[in-house]
Coordinates of C-alpha atoms in Angstrom, one line a residue:
X1 CA -19.3 6.1 26.8
X2 CA -16.5 7.6 24.4
X3 CA -18.2 7.5 21.2
X4 CA -15.5 6.2 18.3
X5 CA -15.3 5.1 14.5
X6 CA -17.2 1.6 14.2
X7 CA -16.5 0.1 10.9
X8 CA -18.9 -1.1 8.8
X9 CA -17.6 -5.1 9.2
X10 CA -19.6 -4.7 12.8
X11 CA -22.0 -6.9 12.9
X12 CA -24.5 -7.7 16.2
X13 CA -24.1 -10.7 18.2
X14 CA -27.1 -12.9 19.0
X15 CA -26.4 -13.1 22.7
X16 CA -26.2 -9.3 24.1
X17 CA -23.4 -9.3 26.9
X18 CA -24.3 -6.8 29.8
X19 CA -21.6 -6.2 31.7
X20 CA -22.4 -6.1 35.4
X21 CA -20.7 -4.1 38.0
X22 CA -20.4 -7.5 40.9
X23 CA -17.3 -6.6 42.4
X24 CA -14.9 -9.3 42.2
X25 CA -10.4 -9.6 41.8
X26 CA -9.5 -10.7 38.9
X27 CA -6.2 -12.7 37.7
X28 CA -4.8 -11.4 34.5
X29 CA -3.0 -13.7 33.1
X30 CA -1.4 -13.3 30.0
X31 CA -2.0 -14.0 26.3
X32 CA 1.3 -16.3 25.0
X33 CA 4.7 -16.9 26.2
X34 CA 8.0 -17.2 24.5
X35 CA 8.9 -19.8 26.8
X36 CA 9.0 -23.4 26.0
X37 CA 6.8 -25.9 27.1
X38 CA 7.8 -26.4 30.8
X39 CA 9.8 -24.2 31.2
X40 CA 10.4 -20.3 33.9
X41 CA 12.4 -18.3 32.3
X42 CA 13.9 -15.3 35.3
X43 CA 11.8 -12.3 34.2
X44 CA 8.2 -13.9 32.6
X45 CA 5.9 -12.6 35.2
X46 CA 7.9 -8.7 35.4
X47 CA 7.0 -9.3 32.1
X48 CA 3.9 -10.5 31.7
X49 CA 3.0 -7.2 33.6
X50 CA 4.6 -4.7 31.5
X51 CA 2.9 -5.8 28.8
X52 CA -0.1 -6.3 29.5
X53 CA 0.0 -2.8 31.9
X54 CA -1.0 -0.6 28.6
X55 CA -3.8 -2.6 27.7
X56 CA -5.4 -3.0 31.4
X57 CA -4.7 0.8 32.0
X58 CA -6.9 1.4 28.2
X59 CA -9.7 -0.9 29.9
X60 CA -10.6 0.6 32.4
X61 CA -10.5 3.8 31.3
X62 CA -7.3 5.4 32.0
X63 CA -5.1 6.1 35.7
X64 CA -7.2 8.1 37.6
X65 CA -4.7 11.0 39.6
X66 CA -5.6 12.2 43.5
X67 CA -3.7 13.2 45.0
X68 CA -5.1 11.7 48.1
X69 CA -5.9 8.8 47.3
X70 CA -2.1 8.3 45.4
X71 CA -0.4 9.3 49.5
X72 CA -3.1 6.4 51.2
X73 CA -2.3 3.3 49.7
X74 CA 1.4 4.6 49.0
X75 CA 1.5 4.2 53.7
X76 CA -0.9 1.1 53.5
X77 CA 0.8 -0.9 51.2
X78 CA 4.1 0.4 53.0
X79 CA 2.6 -1.2 55.9
X80 CA 1.1 -4.7 54.4
X81 CA 4.5 -6.1 52.1
X82 CA 6.6 -5.0 55.4
X83 CA 4.0 -7.4 57.7
X84 CA 4.4 -10.1 53.9
X85 CA 5.3 -13.6 53.4
X86 CA 8.1 -11.9 51.7
X87 CA 9.8 -8.4 52.6
X88 CA 11.8 -8.0 49.5
X89 CA 8.6 -7.5 47.5
X90 CA 8.4 -3.8 45.6
X91 CA 4.5 -3.3 44.0
X92 CA 3.5 -0.9 41.2
X93 CA -0.3 0.7 42.0
X94 CA -2.7 2.0 39.5
X95 CA -5.8 3.5 40.9
X96 CA -8.2 2.9 37.4
X97 CA -10.4 6.1 36.3
X98 CA -13.7 3.5 36.9
X99 CA -16.1 3.5 38.9
X100 CA -16.9 -0.6 38.6
X101 CA -15.6 -1.8 41.9
X102 CA -12.6 -4.4 41.8
X103 CA -9.2 -4.8 42.3
X104 CA -6.8 -7.2 40.8
X105 CA -3.6 -8.1 40.0
X106 CA -0.7 -8.9 36.8
X107 CA 2.0 -10.6 37.5
X108 CA 5.2 -8.9 38.5
X109 CA 3.8 -6.7 40.8
X110 CA 1.2 -4.8 39.1
X111 CA -1.5 -4.0 41.1
X112 CA -4.8 -1.9 40.6
X113 CA -7.9 -0.8 42.6
X114 CA -10.8 0.8 40.9
X115 CA -11.5 4.4 42.0
X116 CA -15.6 3.1 42.3
X117 CA -13.6 0.4 45.3
X118 CA -11.8 2.9 46.9
X119 CA -15.3 5.3 47.6
X120 CA -16.8 2.4 47.9
X121 CA -14.8 1.5 50.9
X122 CA -15.1 2.5 54.1
X123 CA -12.1 3.2 56.3
X124 CA -8.2 2.2 55.5
X125 CA -8.2 -1.2 57.1
X126 CA -11.0 -2.2 54.6
X127 CA -8.9 -1.1 51.6
X128 CA -5.7 -2.3 52.9
X129 CA -8.5 -6.5 53.6
X130 CA -8.6 -5.3 49.7
X131 CA -4.7 -4.8 48.4
X132 CA -3.4 -7.5 50.6
X133 CA -5.4 -9.8 49.0
X134 CA -4.7 -9.1 46.1
X135 CA -0.8 -9.6 46.6
X136 CA -1.4 -12.1 47.5
X137 CA -2.4 -13.6 44.4
X138 CA 1.1 -11.7 43.6
X139 CA 3.4 -13.9 45.9
X140 CA 1.7 -17.4 45.7
X141 CA 2.0 -16.7 41.4
X142 CA -1.4 -17.3 41.4
X143 CA -2.0 -16.0 37.8
X144 CA 1.2 -17.7 36.7
X145 CA -0.4 -21.1 37.9
X146 CA -3.7 -19.6 36.5
X147 CA -2.6 -19.2 32.7
X148 CA -0.3 -23.4 33.3
X149 CA -3.8 -24.7 33.7
X150 CA -6.0 -22.7 31.3
X151 CA -3.0 -23.6 28.3
X152 CA -3.1 -27.5 29.4
X153 CA -7.0 -27.7 29.4
X154 CA -6.4 -25.7 25.6
X155 CA -4.6 -28.8 24.9
X156 CA -6.9 -31.7 26.6
X157 CA -9.4 -30.2 24.4
X158 CA -8.1 -29.7 21.4
X159 CA -6.8 -33.0 21.8
X160 CA -10.0 -34.4 22.3
X161 CA -11.5 -32.9 19.1
X162 CA -9.6 -34.1 17.5
X163 CA -10.1 -38.3 18.7
X164 CA -13.7 -37.6 20.2
X165 CA -16.3 -38.5 17.4
X166 CA -19.4 -38.2 20.1
X167 CA -20.5 -35.4 20.3
X168 CA -22.0 -35.1 23.7
X169 CA -18.5 -36.8 25.0
X170 CA -17.0 -34.4 24.0
X171 CA -18.9 -31.5 25.3
X172 CA -18.9 -33.6 28.1
X173 CA -14.7 -33.5 28.7
X174 CA -14.7 -29.7 28.1
X175 CA -17.9 -28.7 30.2
X176 CA -15.5 -30.9 33.2
X177 CA -12.7 -29.0 32.3
X178 CA -14.4 -25.9 32.8
X179 CA -15.9 -26.6 36.0
X180 CA -11.7 -27.8 37.4
X181 CA -11.1 -25.1 36.1
X182 CA -13.3 -22.7 37.7
X183 CA -11.9 -24.6 41.4
X184 CA -9.4 -24.2 40.8
X185 CA -9.4 -21.0 40.3
X186 CA -11.8 -20.6 43.5
X187 CA -9.3 -22.8 45.9
X188 CA -6.6 -19.5 44.5
X189 CA -9.2 -17.5 46.3
X190 CA -9.8 -18.8 49.2
X191 CA -5.9 -19.0 49.6
X192 CA -5.4 -15.4 48.7
X193 CA -8.4 -14.7 51.3
X194 CA -6.3 -16.5 54.3
X195 CA -2.9 -15.2 53.7
X196 CA -4.8 -11.9 52.9
X197 CA -6.1 -11.8 56.2
X198 CA -2.7 -12.3 58.1
X199 CA -1.2 -10.1 56.7
X200 CA -3.8 -7.3 56.9
X201 CA -3.3 -8.0 61.2
X202 CA 0.6 -8.6 61.0
X203 CA 0.4 -5.0 59.9
X204 CA -1.8 -4.0 62.3
X205 CA -5.8 -3.6 61.7
X206 CA -8.5 -4.9 62.5
X207 CA -8.3 -8.5 60.3
X208 CA -12.5 -8.4 60.5
X209 CA -12.7 -5.6 57.4
X210 CA -12.4 -8.3 55.1
X211 CA -15.4 -10.1 55.6
X212 CA -17.5 -6.3 56.6
X213 CA -16.2 -5.2 52.9
X214 CA -17.0 -8.7 50.7
X215 CA -20.3 -7.8 52.6
X216 CA -20.6 -4.0 51.2
X217 CA -19.2 -4.7 48.2
X218 CA -22.4 -7.6 48.0
X219 CA -25.3 -5.3 48.6
X220 CA -23.6 -2.6 45.6
X221 CA -24.1 -5.1 43.6
X222 CA -27.7 -5.8 44.6
X223 CA -28.1 -2.6 44.4
X224 CA -27.0 -1.9 41.0
X225 CA -28.6 -4.9 39.4
X226 CA -32.1 -3.5 40.9
X227 CA -32.3 -5.7 43.8
X228 CA -32.1 -8.9 42.0
X229 CA -31.0 -11.8 43.6
X230 CA -27.8 -12.2 41.7
X231 CA -26.2 -15.4 43.9
X232 CA -28.4 -17.9 41.3
X233 CA -25.6 -18.6 39.2
X234 CA -23.7 -22.2 39.9
X235 CA -20.6 -21.9 41.1
X236 CA -18.8 -23.5 39.7
X237 CA -18.8 -21.8 37.0
X238 CA -18.9 -18.2 39.0
X239 CA -14.2 -17.9 39.2
X240 CA -15.0 -16.6 42.7
X241 CA -16.4 -18.7 45.5
X242 CA -20.0 -17.3 46.1
X243 CA -20.2 -14.3 48.7
X244 CA -21.6 -15.9 51.5
X245 CA -18.8 -18.7 52.1
X246 CA -16.0 -15.9 51.1
X247 CA -17.5 -13.9 54.4
X248 CA -18.0 -17.1 56.2
X249 CA -14.1 -18.4 55.9
X250 CA -12.3 -14.4 56.0
X251 CA -14.7 -14.5 59.1
X252 CA -12.6 -17.6 60.8
X253 CA -9.4 -16.9 59.3
X254 CA -10.0 -12.8 61.8
X255 CA -11.3 -14.7 65.2
X256 CA -8.2 -17.3 64.4
X257 CA -6.2 -13.7 65.5
X258 CA -7.8 -12.3 67.9
X259 CA -12.2 -11.3 69.0
X260 CA -13.6 -8.9 67.5
X261 CA -12.8 -4.8 68.2
X262 CA -9.1 -5.4 67.4
X263 CA -6.3 -3.7 64.9
X264 CA -6.8 -0.1 64.0
X265 CA -9.6 0.8 61.0
X266 CA -8.4 4.5 61.2
X267 CA -12.0 5.8 59.3
X268 CA -11.2 9.7 59.7
X269 CA -8.3 9.3 57.9
X270 CA -9.8 7.2 54.8
X271 CA -12.3 9.8 53.9
X272 CA -10.5 12.0 54.4
X273 CA -8.2 11.2 52.0
X274 CA -11.2 10.2 49.6
X275 CA -12.9 13.3 50.0
X276 CA -14.1 15.4 46.9
X277 CA -12.8 11.7 44.4
X278 CA -15.6 11.6 41.7
X279 CA -18.1 9.5 41.3
X280 CA -19.4 7.0 39.1
X281 CA -19.4 7.6 34.7
X282 CA -16.1 9.8 34.2
X283 CA -17.4 13.1 32.3
X284 CA -15.6 12.2 28.6
X285 CA -17.8 9.2 28.5
X286 CA -21.3 10.8 29.8
X287 CA -23.3 10.6 32.8
X288 CA -26.2 8.0 34.4
X289 CA -28.9 10.3 36.0
X290 CA -31.4 7.6 37.1
X291 CA -32.4 6.2 34.3
X292 CA -31.5 8.3 32.2
X293 CA -28.1 8.8 30.0
X294 CA -26.7 12.1 29.0
X295 CA -23.2 13.4 27.1
X296 CA -21.8 17.3 27.5
X297 CA -20.0 17.3 25.1
X298 CA -21.7 15.6 22.3
X299 CA -25.2 16.8 23.9
X300 CA -27.4 14.2 23.6
X301 CA -29.7 12.5 26.3
X302 CA -32.5 9.7 26.2
X303 CA -34.1 7.6 29.2
X304 CA -35.3 4.0 29.4
X305 CA -38.1 2.8 30.9
X306 CA -38.9 2.7 35.2
X307 CA -38.1 -1.6 35.4
X308 CA -34.5 -0.8 33.4
X309 CA -30.8 -0.4 34.8
X310 CA -28.2 1.4 32.6
X311 CA -24.7 0.4 33.0
X312 CA -22.1 2.7 31.4
X313 CA -18.8 1.8 29.5
X314 CA -16.3 2.9 26.9
X315 CA -17.5 1.1 23.5
X316 CA -21.4 1.8 24.7
X317 CA -24.4 2.3 26.7
X318 CA -26.6 -1.0 28.4
X319 CA -29.8 -1.7 29.6
X320 CA -31.7 -4.3 30.8
X321 CA -35.1 -5.1 32.6
X322 CA -33.6 -8.2 34.2
X323 CA -36.2 -9.4 32.2
X324 CA -34.8 -11.3 29.3
X325 CA -34.9 -7.6 27.7
X326 CA -31.0 -6.1 27.0
X327 CA -30.7 -2.7 25.1
X328 CA -27.6 -1.2 23.8
X329 CA -26.7 2.7 22.3
X330 CA -23.2 3.4 20.6
X331 CA -22.1 5.4 17.7
X332 CA -21.8 4.8 14.0
X333 CA -19.8 6.4 11.4
X334 CA -22.4 7.3 8.1
X335 CA -19.6 9.0 6.3
X336 CA -19.9 6.8 3.0
X337 CA -23.8 6.9 3.3
X338 CA -25.2 8.4 1.7
X339 CA -28.8 7.3 3.8
X340 CA -29.6 6.2 7.4
X341 CA -31.6 3.6 4.9
X342 CA -28.8 2.6 3.5
X343 CA -26.2 2.2 6.1
X344 CA -29.8 0.5 7.7
X345 CA -29.4 -2.1 5.0
X346 CA -25.7 -2.0 4.7
X347 CA -25.1 -5.9 6.0
X348 CA -23.8 -4.4 9.9
X349 CA -27.2 -6.7 10.8
X350 CA -27.8 -10.6 11.1
X351 CA -31.3 -11.0 9.9
X352 CA -32.6 -8.1 8.6
X353 CA -36.2 -7.7 8.0
X354 CA -36.2 -5.8 4.3
X355 CA -39.8 -4.4 5.2
X356 CA -39.3 -4.0 8.7
X357 CA -37.2 -0.7 7.4
X358 CA -38.4 2.0 7.5
X359 CA -37.8 6.0 7.5
X360 CA -38.6 8.3 10.5
X361 CA -38.1 11.1 12.8
X362 CA -37.6 11.7 16.3
X363 CA -37.6 14.9 17.9
X364 CA -36.7 17.2 15.1
X365 CA -33.8 14.4 13.8
X366 CA -33.8 12.3 10.9
X367 CA -33.9 8.3 11.8
X368 CA -34.8 4.9 11.1
X369 CA -35.7 1.7 12.3
X370 CA -36.0 -2.4 11.5
X371 CA -36.1 -5.7 13.2
X372 CA -34.4 -9.2 13.1
X373 CA -34.5 -12.4 14.3
X374 CA -31.4 -14.4 13.9
X375 CA -30.2 -17.7 16.5
X376 CA -33.5 -17.3 18.6
X377 CA -33.4 -13.6 19.0
X378 CA -35.9 -10.7 18.0
X379 CA -34.2 -7.2 17.2
X380 CA -35.3 -3.6 17.4
X381 CA -32.8 -1.5 15.7
X382 CA -33.1 2.1 15.6
X383 CA -30.4 5.0 14.4
X384 CA -30.7 8.7 14.8
X385 CA -28.2 11.1 12.3
X386 CA -26.9 14.1 13.7
X387 CA -24.0 15.0 11.2
X388 CA -22.4 11.7 10.1
X389 CA -22.6 10.6 13.3
X390 CA -24.9 6.9 13.5
X391 CA -26.8 7.1 17.2
X392 CA -28.1 3.2 17.1
X393 CA -30.3 1.5 20.2
X394 CA -29.8 -2.2 20.1
X395 CA -33.6 -3.5 21.8
X396 CA -33.1 -7.2 22.2
X397 CA -35.4 -10.5 23.3
X398 CA -35.8 -14.0 22.7
X399 CA -38.9 -13.6 24.3
X400 CA -40.6 -10.5 22.2
X401 CA -44.2 -9.4 23.0
X402 CA -46.0 -6.0 23.6
X403 CA -43.7 -4.7 26.4
X404 CA -40.9 -5.9 24.0
X405 CA -41.9 -2.9 21.6
X406 CA -43.7 -0.4 23.8
X407 CA -39.7 -0.2 25.9
X408 CA -38.4 -0.3 21.8
X409 CA -40.1 3.0 21.3
X410 CA -39.9 4.9 24.8
X411 CA -36.6 4.8 24.4
X412 CA -35.7 5.5 20.6
X413 CA -38.8 8.3 21.2
X414 CA -37.1 10.0 23.9
X415 CA -33.1 10.8 22.1
X416 CA -32.9 15.2 21.9
X417 CA -30.0 16.8 22.0
X418 CA -29.2 19.2 25.0
X419 CA -30.2 22.9 24.7
X420 CA -26.2 25.0 25.5
X421 CA -28.3 25.2 29.0
X422 CA -28.3 21.6 29.6
X423 CA -25.0 21.2 28.6
X424 CA -24.0 24.0 30.7
X425 CA -25.8 22.9 33.7
X426 CA -24.7 19.1 33.5
X427 CA -21.3 18.7 36.0
X428 CA -20.1 15.2 37.8
X429 CA -20.8 13.5 40.7
X430 CA -18.3 13.2 43.3
X431 CA -18.7 11.8 46.7
X432 CA -18.2 13.8 49.9
X433 CA -17.8 13.6 53.1
X434 CA -19.3 15.4 55.3
X435 CA -19.8 16.5 59.3
X436 CA -23.1 14.8 60.7
X437 CA -25.0 16.9 62.7
X438 CA -26.9 16.5 65.6
X439 CA -30.0 14.6 65.0
X440 CA -29.2 13.7 61.6
X441 CA -30.6 10.0 60.0
X442 CA -29.8 8.4 57.3
X443 CA -32.7 9.3 56.3
X444 CA -32.8 13.1 56.3
X445 CA -28.9 12.5 55.0
X446 CA -29.7 10.3 52.1
X447 CA -32.3 13.0 50.8
X448 CA -29.7 15.6 50.2
X449 CA -28.1 13.5 47.9
X450 CA -28.4 14.3 43.7
X451 CA -28.0 12.2 40.7
X452 CA -29.4 9.2 42.3
X453 CA -32.9 7.9 41.6
X454 CA -34.6 9.8 44.6
X455 CA -36.1 6.7 45.6
X456 CA -33.1 4.9 45.7
X457 CA -31.0 7.8 47.5
X458 CA -31.3 5.5 50.9
X459 CA -30.2 2.2 49.8
X460 CA -27.3 3.4 48.6
X461 CA -26.5 5.9 51.4
X462 CA -26.3 2.9 53.5
X463 CA -24.8 0.8 51.6
X464 CA -22.0 3.4 50.9
X465 CA -22.0 4.1 54.7
X466 CA -22.7 0.7 56.4
X467 CA -25.6 1.8 58.7
X468 CA -29.1 0.5 58.3
X469 CA -32.5 2.7 57.3
X470 CA -33.0 4.3 60.7
X471 CA -29.2 5.3 61.7
X472 CA -29.2 7.6 63.7
X473 CA -25.6 10.0 64.0
X474 CA -23.6 11.7 66.2
X475 CA -22.9 15.7 65.7
X476 CA -19.7 15.6 64.5
X477 CA -20.0 11.6 62.5
X478 CA -18.4 11.5 58.9
X479 CA -21.1 10.4 56.3
X480 CA -20.5 10.3 52.8
X481 CA -23.0 11.2 50.3
X482 CA -23.0 12.3 46.9
X483 CA -23.5 15.5 45.1
X484 CA -22.7 17.3 41.5

């Protein structure tokens, strides 16, 4: 989380959106176009890509510079382009400084892959599978098609809202439009999967890499949600087909090319190129260490209860217990306020309960707490002051109970300033590639990892290395570990 000035006009929404790290491909479309309806400028795709590129880079934490990874990607893309349906196409590849596992495309040949995805991939063929999928989106012009479909749906919904008086009928029409758009998007994803697998094989890579990496991404997504099953959402509301469907289709596409074992993986070269890569949060945004958030530059830390999962983002630190309680932690500029009480009552909280506001002290620091109720949500709010900055904890639940209040109080009371010694010891996590020794097991090597909750190290290790809990390595096998 990078702290900036938060204006007085900020309003707490009744629903806190907790962004999950579920790996997904996104097609980023235009927010508007100068072309008249029914026309297509020859340079439209390139114009959209050029305009949206700075926004994408800013949203994902900037560009991540890593000579080894850049070299590996350039080599992969060159081979994929030569083997693709459009060998004259040109691409601009950007590594994004984000721990999220993601890759997506913009019109005009703009391809993006996060360092989080690079860390999760196990060999060159898996990264090539991701890139060939995204290239397929570009060559198939999916973003332009999706934008046009979205604009058409928006126009249809606007017309319906103007002529239909029955609210339920209008809602049914909008829901039908959304489902149709979701199905359209899913069809594009599956088409890109098919094209990507064919291109992958034509470039000489293992065509089964796509299905293999889809499985790894699914396991990692569940790991990040504390093992919760994320497959319960209705498929038609998702912008992508569910993972089992995609895996099966990717396997079938690969089988049409040949039996397992064909194509190269280039695992050693790939792991050598990503050795030392930053893993997890960028130092400028603070660190998540198990259930704790620590920010070296700001000199602060706090912890959440054991049943909460933390996620860092450029705007805020988010957390959820998976049972309906959500938390947001961010910063606010208190320059204009003479007291914390004045700030709490200044109008940025909807539904504030006036007599709930009271001053307090958190580990020697001035603070204020309060409660709010709005739109069926209950909030507990705490603001701790250091200098001119207010550090804000916002807990939300539709069904507040004793555990909800306890989680709020436990988290707020854990907030403290780091000592200079603590700040000096705090270092970013990195992905390191080691050679296994004779007798090394998954359990033995997982113990060496740092910055991860001890109880979850083995699970993360097996996901990163695509092995099971009881796996025994041969001497010289390359393995990925996380260390500071």
